[in-house]
Coordinates of C-alpha atoms and ligand atoms in Angstrom, one line a residue:
X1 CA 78.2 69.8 58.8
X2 CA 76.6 68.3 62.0
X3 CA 74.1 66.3 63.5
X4 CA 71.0 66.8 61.2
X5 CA 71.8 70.1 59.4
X6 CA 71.2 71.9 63.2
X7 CA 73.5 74.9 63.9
X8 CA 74.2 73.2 67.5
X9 CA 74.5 69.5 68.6
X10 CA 75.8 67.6 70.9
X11 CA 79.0 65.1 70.1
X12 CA 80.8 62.8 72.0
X13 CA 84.3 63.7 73.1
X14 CA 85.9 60.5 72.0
X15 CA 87.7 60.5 68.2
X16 CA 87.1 56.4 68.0
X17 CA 83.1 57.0 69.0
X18 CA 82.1 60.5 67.6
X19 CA 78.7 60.4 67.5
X20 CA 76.8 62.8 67.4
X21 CA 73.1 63.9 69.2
X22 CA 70.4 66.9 68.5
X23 CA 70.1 69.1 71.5
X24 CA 66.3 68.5 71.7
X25 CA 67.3 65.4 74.1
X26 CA 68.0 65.4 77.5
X27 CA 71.4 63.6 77.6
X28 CA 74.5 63.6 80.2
X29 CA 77.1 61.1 78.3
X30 CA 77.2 59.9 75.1
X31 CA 74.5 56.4 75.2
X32 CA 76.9 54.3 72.8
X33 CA 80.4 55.2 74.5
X34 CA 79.5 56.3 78.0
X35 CA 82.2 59.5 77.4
X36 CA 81.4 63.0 78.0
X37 CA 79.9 65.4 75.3
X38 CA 80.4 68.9 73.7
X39 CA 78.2 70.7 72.4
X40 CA 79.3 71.7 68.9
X41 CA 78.4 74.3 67.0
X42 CA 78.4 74.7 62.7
X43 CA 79.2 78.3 63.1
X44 CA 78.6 79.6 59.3
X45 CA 75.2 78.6 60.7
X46 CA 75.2 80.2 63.6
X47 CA 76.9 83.3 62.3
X48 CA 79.7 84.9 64.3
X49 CA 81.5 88.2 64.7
X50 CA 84.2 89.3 62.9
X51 CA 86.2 91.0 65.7
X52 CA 85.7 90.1 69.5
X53 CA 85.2 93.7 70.2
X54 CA 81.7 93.4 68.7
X55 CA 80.2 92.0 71.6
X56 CA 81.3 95.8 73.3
X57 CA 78.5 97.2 71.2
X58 CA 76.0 95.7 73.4
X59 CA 76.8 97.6 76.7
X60 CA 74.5 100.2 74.9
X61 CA 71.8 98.3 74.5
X62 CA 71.5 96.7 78.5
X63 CA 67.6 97.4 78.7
X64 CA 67.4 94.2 76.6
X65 CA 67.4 91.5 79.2
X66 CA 70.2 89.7 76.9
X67 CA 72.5 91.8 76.6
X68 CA 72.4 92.8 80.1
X69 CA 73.5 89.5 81.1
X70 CA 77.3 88.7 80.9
X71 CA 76.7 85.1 79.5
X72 CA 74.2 85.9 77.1
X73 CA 76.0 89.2 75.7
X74 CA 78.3 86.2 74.0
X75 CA 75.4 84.1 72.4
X76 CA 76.8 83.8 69.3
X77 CA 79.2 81.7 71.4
X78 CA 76.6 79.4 72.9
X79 CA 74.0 79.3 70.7
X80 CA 72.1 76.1 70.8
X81 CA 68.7 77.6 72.2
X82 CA 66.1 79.8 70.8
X83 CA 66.0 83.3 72.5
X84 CA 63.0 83.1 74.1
X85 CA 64.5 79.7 76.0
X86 CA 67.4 81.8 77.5
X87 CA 67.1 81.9 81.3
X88 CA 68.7 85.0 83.3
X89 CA 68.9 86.7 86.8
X90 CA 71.6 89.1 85.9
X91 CA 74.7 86.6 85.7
X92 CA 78.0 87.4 84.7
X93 CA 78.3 91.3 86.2
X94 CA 82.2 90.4 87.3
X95 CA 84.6 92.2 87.4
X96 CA 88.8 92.0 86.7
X97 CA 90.1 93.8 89.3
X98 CA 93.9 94.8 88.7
X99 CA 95.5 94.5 92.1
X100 CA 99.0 96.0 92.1
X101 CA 99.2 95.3 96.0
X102 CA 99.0 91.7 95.5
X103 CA 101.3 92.1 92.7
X104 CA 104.1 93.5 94.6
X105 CA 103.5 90.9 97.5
X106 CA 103.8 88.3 95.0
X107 CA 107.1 90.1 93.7
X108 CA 105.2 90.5 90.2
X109 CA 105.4 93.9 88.1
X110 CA 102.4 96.5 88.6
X111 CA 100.0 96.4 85.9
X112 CA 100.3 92.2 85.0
X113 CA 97.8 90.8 88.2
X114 CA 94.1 90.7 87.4
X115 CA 91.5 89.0 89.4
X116 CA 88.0 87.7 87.8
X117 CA 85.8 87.6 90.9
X118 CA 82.9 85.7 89.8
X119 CA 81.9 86.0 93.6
X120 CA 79.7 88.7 91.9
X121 CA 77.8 86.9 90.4
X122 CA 74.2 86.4 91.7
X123 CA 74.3 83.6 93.8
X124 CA 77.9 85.0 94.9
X125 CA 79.8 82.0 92.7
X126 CA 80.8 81.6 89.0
X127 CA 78.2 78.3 89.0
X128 CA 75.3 80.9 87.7
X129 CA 77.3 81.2 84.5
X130 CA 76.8 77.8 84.0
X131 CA 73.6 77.7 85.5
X132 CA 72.0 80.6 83.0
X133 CA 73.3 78.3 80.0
X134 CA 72.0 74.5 81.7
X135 CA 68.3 75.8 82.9
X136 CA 68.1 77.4 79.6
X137 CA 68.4 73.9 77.8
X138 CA 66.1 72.6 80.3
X139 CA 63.6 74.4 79.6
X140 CA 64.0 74.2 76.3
X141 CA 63.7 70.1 76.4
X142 CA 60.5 70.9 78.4
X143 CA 62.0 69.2 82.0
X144 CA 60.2 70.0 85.5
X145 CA 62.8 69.2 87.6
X146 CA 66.4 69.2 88.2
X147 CA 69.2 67.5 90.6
X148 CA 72.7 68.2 91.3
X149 CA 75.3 67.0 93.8
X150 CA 77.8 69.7 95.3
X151 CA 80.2 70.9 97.6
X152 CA 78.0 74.1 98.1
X153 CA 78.3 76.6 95.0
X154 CA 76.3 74.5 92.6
X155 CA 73.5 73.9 94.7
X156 CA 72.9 77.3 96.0
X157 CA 72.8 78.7 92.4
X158 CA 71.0 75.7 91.0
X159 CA 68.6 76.6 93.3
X160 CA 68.0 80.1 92.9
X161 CA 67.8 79.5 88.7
X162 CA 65.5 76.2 89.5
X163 CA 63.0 78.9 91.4
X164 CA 63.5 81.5 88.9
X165 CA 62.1 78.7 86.3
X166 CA 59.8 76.9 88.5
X167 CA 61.8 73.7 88.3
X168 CA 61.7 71.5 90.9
X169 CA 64.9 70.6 92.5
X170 CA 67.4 68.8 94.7
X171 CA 70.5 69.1 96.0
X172 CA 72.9 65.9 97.5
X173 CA 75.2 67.0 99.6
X174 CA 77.8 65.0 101.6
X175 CA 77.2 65.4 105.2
X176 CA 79.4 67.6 107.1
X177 CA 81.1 68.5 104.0
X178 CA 79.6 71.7 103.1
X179 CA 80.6 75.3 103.7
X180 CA 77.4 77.5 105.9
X181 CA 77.0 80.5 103.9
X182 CA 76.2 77.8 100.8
X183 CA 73.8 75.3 102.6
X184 CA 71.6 78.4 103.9
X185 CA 71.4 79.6 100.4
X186 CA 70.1 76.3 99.1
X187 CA 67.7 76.3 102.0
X188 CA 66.6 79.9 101.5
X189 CA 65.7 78.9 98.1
X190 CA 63.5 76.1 98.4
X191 CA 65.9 73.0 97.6
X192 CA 65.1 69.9 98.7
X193 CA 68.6 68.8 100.2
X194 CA 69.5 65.2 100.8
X195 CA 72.6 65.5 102.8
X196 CA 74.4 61.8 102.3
X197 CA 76.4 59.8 104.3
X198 CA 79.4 60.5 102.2
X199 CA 81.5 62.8 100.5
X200 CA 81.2 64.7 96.9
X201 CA 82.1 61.5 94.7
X202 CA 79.6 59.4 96.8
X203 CA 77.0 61.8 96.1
X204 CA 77.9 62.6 92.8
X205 CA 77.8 58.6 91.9
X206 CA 73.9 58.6 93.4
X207 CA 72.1 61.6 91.6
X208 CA 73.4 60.1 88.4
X209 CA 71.5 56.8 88.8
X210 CA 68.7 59.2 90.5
X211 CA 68.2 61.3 87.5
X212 CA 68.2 58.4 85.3
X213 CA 65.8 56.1 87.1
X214 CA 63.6 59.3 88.0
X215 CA 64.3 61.2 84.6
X216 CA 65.4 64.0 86.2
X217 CA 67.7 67.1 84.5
X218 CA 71.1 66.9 86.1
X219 CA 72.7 70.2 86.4
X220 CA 76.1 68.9 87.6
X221 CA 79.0 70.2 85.3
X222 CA 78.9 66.7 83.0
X223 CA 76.2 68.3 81.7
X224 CA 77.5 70.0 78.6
X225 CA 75.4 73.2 78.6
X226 CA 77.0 74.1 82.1
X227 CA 80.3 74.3 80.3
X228 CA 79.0 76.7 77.7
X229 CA 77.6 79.4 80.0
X230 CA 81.2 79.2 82.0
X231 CA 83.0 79.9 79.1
X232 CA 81.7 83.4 78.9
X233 CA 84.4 83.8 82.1
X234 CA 87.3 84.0 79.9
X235 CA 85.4 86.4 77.3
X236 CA 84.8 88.6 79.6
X237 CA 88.8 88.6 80.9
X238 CA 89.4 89.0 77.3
X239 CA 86.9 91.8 77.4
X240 CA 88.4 93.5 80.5
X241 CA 92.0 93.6 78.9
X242 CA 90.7 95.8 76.3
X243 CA 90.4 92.5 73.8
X244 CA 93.7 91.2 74.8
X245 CA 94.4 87.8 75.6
X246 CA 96.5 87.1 79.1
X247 CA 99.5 85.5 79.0
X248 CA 98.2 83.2 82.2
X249 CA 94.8 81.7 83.6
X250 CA 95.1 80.3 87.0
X251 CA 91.8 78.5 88.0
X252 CA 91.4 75.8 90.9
X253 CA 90.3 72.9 89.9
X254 CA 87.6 70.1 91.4
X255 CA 85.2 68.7 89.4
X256 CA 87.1 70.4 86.4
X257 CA 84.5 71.9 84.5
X258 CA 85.6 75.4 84.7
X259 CA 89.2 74.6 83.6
X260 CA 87.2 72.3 80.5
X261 CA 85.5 74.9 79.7
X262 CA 88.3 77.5 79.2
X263 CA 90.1 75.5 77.0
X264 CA 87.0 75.0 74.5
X265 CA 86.3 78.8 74.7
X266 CA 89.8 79.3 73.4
X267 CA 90.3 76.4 70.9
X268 CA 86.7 77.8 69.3
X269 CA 88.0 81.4 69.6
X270 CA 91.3 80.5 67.7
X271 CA 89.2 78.1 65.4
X272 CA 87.0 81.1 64.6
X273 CA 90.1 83.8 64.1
X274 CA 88.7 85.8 67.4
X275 CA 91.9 85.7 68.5
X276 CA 95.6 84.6 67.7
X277 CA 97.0 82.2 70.6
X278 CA 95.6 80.8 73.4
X279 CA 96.9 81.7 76.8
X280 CA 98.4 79.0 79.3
X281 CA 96.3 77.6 81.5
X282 CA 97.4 76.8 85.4
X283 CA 95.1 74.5 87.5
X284 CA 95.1 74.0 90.6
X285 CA 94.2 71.2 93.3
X286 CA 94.6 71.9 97.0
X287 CA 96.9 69.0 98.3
X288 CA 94.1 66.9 99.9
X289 CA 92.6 66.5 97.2
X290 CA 95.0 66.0 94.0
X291 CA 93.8 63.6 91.7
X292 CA 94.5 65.7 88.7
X293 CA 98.3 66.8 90.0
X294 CA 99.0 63.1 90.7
X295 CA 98.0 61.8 87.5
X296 CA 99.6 64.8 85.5
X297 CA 102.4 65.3 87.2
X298 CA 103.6 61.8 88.7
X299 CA 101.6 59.3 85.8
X300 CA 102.0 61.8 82.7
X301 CA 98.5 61.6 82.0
X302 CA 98.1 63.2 78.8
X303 CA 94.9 64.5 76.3
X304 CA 96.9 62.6 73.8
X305 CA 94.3 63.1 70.7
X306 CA 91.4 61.8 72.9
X307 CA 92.8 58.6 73.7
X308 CA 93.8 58.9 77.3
X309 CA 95.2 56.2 79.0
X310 CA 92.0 54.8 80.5
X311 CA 94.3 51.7 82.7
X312 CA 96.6 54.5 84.3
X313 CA 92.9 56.3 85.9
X314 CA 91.3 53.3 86.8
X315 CA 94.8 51.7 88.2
X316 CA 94.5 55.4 90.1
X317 CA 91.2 54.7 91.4
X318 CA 91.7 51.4 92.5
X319 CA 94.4 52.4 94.6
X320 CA 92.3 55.1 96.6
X321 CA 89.3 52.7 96.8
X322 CA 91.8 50.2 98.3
X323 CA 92.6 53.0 100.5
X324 CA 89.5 53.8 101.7
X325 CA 90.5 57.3 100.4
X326 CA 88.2 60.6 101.3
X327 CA 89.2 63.6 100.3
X328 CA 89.8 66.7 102.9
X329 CA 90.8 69.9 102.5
X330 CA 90.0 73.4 103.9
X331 CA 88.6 74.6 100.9
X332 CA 85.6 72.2 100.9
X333 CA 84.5 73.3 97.5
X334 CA 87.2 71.9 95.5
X335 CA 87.3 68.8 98.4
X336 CA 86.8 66.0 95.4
X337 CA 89.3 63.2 94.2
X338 CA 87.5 61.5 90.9
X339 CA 86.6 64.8 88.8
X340 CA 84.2 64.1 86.5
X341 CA 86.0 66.5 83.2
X342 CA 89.0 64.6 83.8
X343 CA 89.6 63.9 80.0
X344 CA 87.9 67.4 79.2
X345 CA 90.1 68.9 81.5
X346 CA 93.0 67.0 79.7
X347 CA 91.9 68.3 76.3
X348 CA 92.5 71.7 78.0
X349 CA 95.7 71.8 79.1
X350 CA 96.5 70.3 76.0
X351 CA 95.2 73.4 74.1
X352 CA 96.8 75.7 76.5
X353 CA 100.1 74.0 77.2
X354 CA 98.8 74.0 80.8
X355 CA 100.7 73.1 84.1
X356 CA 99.1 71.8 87.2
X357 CA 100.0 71.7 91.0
X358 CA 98.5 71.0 94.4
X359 CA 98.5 73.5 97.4
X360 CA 98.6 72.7 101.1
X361 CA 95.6 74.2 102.9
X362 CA 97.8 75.9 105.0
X363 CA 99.1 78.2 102.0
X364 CA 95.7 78.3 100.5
X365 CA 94.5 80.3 104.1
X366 CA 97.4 82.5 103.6
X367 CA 96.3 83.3 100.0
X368 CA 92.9 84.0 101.0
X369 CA 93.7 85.9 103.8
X370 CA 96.5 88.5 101.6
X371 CA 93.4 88.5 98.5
X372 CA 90.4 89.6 102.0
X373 CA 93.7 92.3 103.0
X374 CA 94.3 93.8 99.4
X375 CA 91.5 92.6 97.1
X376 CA 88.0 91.9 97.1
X377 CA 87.6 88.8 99.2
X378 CA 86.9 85.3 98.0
X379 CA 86.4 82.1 99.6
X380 CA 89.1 79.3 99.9
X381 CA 88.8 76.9 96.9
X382 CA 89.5 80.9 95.3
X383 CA 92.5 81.6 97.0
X384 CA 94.5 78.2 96.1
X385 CA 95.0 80.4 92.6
X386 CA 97.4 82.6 94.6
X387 CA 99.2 80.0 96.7
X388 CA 99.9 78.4 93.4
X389 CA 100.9 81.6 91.6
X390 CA 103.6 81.8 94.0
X391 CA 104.8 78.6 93.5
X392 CA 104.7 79.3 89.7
X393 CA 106.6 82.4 90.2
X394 CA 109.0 81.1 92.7
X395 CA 109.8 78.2 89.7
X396 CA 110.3 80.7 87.0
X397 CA 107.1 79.1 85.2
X398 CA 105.6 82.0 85.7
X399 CA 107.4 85.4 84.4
X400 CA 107.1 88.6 87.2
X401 CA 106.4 90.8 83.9
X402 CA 103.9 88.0 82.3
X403 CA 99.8 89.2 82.7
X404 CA 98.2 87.0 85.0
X405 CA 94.6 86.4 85.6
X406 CA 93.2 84.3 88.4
X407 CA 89.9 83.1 88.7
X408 CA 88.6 83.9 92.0
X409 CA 85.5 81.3 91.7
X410 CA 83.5 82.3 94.5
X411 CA 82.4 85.0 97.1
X412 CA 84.1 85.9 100.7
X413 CA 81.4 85.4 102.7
X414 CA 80.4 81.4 101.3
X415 CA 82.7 80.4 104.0
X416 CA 82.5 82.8 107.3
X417 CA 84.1 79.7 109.4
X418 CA 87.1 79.3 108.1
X419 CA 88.1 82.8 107.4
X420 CA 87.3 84.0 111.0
X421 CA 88.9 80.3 112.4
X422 CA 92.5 82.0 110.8
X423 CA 92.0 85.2 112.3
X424 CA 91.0 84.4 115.4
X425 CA 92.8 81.1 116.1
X426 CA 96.0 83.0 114.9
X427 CA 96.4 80.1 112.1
X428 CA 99.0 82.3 109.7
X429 CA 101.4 85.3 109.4
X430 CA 98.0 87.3 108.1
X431 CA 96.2 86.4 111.2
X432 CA 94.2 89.7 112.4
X433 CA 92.4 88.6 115.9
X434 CA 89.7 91.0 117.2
X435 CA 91.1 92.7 119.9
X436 CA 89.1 92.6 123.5
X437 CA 88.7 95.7 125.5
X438 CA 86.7 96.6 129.0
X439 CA 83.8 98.8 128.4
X440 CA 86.0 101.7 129.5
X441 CA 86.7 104.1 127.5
X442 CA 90.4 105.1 129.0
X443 CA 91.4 101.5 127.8
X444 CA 89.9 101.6 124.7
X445 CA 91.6 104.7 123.5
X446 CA 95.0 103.3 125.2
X447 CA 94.3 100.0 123.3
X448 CA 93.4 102.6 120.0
X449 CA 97.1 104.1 119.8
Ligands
F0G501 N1 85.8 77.1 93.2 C1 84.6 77.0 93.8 C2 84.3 78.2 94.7 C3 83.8 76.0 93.6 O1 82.6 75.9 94.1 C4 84.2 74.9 92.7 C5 83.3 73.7 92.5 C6 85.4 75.0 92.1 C7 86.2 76.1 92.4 C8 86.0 74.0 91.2 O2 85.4 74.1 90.0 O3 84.5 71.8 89.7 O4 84.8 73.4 87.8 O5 86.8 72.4 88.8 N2 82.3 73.5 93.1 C9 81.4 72.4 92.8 C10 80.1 72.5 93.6 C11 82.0 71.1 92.7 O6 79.4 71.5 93.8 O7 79.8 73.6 94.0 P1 85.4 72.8 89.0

């Protein structure tokens, strides 16, 4: 049925609550629960294809500005705003790159490694798939200006798609905590940035209560629309395969909307007969920053039907309040210990018999370093797929024969610091220091050989 007879509405996620909310409002969590919301679709209203492979037809049609766009290609996935609402700046042109060099590194077969790398996208981060679906509902509830707090990505492309609208908007970033290549872009495009005297969860705790006292539109992935633009990621991996489904998706995981919203694109593509099984999902925390691993792994923190075991989180964090507990990693963008999906993220792994581990940042600059060497770059929150693919391979979780595809979130040059820190600091076995030469040209040619 759903809310009203509409095709697309907005329900909260917990079975005991369920209520249900029209689109046409600007809402973040449900108002009678305070738990995160879908959106949910009646899809004989919104009318979907019979095969997955219909959405191919639209590469011959790319003048329409639509179809050109890898989110929107999908609508029938994400339908909830009229056409003319839909906001684009060519998102979603990835690409799955099959690396067979990796592949043998990792000891894996040739043929099985694939690597999404959103870092393509526009604003050089899988956030503008997000983005394209979020502005798109705010424009279509009519608001003027939007907030977000972030660890870099989000701002940057909340900030190119708030120009593109002519949305107001500001960013809240923790101070210090912020990769270069991501607080220029924000700057370059006219955010208003409030850097804060904290980390992410500090920040992200004060542009909720700013967006409700100033009724501003909150672009931060608890904002369900974000989820429904990023789950055009996995469609297009499906895509790539030639409409096959990999056995593995390995996706790092902070805030945890990207892992949230893989498992709804696959429980709504098995729901709708697109495909047959869902693939298993791998997420991955780098180790200063493990609040998901700790409470899978060590407290057995489970989906369980929707009703998680609220005591064992907030027992959780008490404990790193107690501790005075900050996060810190290398890979600043995933640097964040109370993810705001948590439960979503829980549904997911339920739905794809998912496993989760953390990564030491040292292995995380070794990944990135081997996917810069034989792929196509990425930054380091990217690269913690590949240090936990090894692990996953090394445990026999992970078949060498099994296809694999990681998520590499965002673009090589976010983060110039750290990448040329390893190299020239000599951090890792990858290291590749410049080497310094006279202005002579006898020693340079020795040094050459
Ligand atoms: N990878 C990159 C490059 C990111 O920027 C982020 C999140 C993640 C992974 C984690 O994704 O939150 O969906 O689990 N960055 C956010 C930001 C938090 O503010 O840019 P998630």
């Amino acid at each position: 049925m759903g809310f009203g007879g509409e095709a697309a509405f907005r329900k909260c996620i917990s079975p005991d609550c369920g209520a249900e909310f029209s689109c046409s409002e600007t809402l973040v969590k449900c108002p009678k629960c305070g738990e995160l919301l879908d959106v949910v679709y009646d899809w004989e209203k919104v009318g979907t294809p019979d095969r997955m492979s219909d959405f191919g037809r639209r590469w011959a049609s790319r003048e329409n500005r639509l179809d050109f766009s890898g989110v929107w290609r999908f609508r029938e996935l994400l339908n909830f705003c009229p056409d003319e609402a839909k906001v684009t700046v060519g998102e979603g042109q990835t690409v799955l790159q099959q690396n067979d060099d990796l592949a043998e590194e990792l000891g894996m077969n040739a043929g099985t490694l694939h690597l999404q790398y959103e870092g393509l996208n526009p604003s050089g981060s899988f956030k503008d798939n997000g983005m394209a679906a979020a502005f798109s509902h705010a424009r279509m509830v009519g608001a003027t200006a939007s907030a977000c707090a972030s660890t870099g990505n989000t701002s940057a492309s909340m900030a190119l798609y708030a120009h593109a609208c002519g949305l107001k908007c500001t960013v809240f970033i923790g101070s210090g905590r912020i990769a270069f290549g991501k607080l220029s872009q924000a700057m370059d495009f006219g955010a208003h940035t409030i850097q804060i005297a904290g980390d992410f969860d500090d920040c992200m705790r004060q542009v909720q209560d700013v967006c409700r006292e100033l009724n501003i539109y909150l672009v931060n992935s608890l904002n369900p629309f974000r989820l429904e633009g990023q789950k055009t990621i996995m469609y297009r991996i499906i895509e790539q395969l030639g409409w096959r489904v990999p056995d593995w998706v390995i996706v790092p995981g902070g805030n945890l909307g990207n892992s949230s919203a893989f498992g709804k694109a696959f429980a709504e593509l098995k729901a709708l007969g697109l495909i047959d099984r869902a693939p298993r999902l791998a997420v991955i925390n780098a180790a200063g920053a493990r609040t998901l691993a700790d409470l899978y792994n060590e407290h057995g923190l489970r989906w369980n039907g929707g009703r998680v075991d609220e005591a064992v989180i907030e027992a959780y964090y008490a404990d790193l309040t107690a501790r005075h507990f900050s996060p810190h990693t290398c890979a600043s963008a995933i640097e964040i210990s109370r993810p705001v999906n948590l439960k979503k993220c829980l549904r997911a792994l339920d739905v794809c018999d998912g496993v989760v581990l953390a990564v030491p940042d040292e292995e995380i600059l070794d990944a990135k370093a081997l996917v810069g060497r034989y792929g196509l770059g990425c930054e380091p929150a990217s690269a913690a797929t590949i240090a936990g693919l090894r692990h996953l391979l090394a445990n026999g979780t992970v078949d060498a024969e099994q296809t694999v595809a990681c998520v590499l979130t965002g673009h090589q040059l976010k983060d110039p610091n750290v990448t040329v820190n390893y190299h020239k600091d000599n951090q890792g076995p990858y290291s590749n220091p410049p080497v310094e030469a006279p202005n002579d040209l006898g020693r340079i040619i020795e040094l050459m050989q």
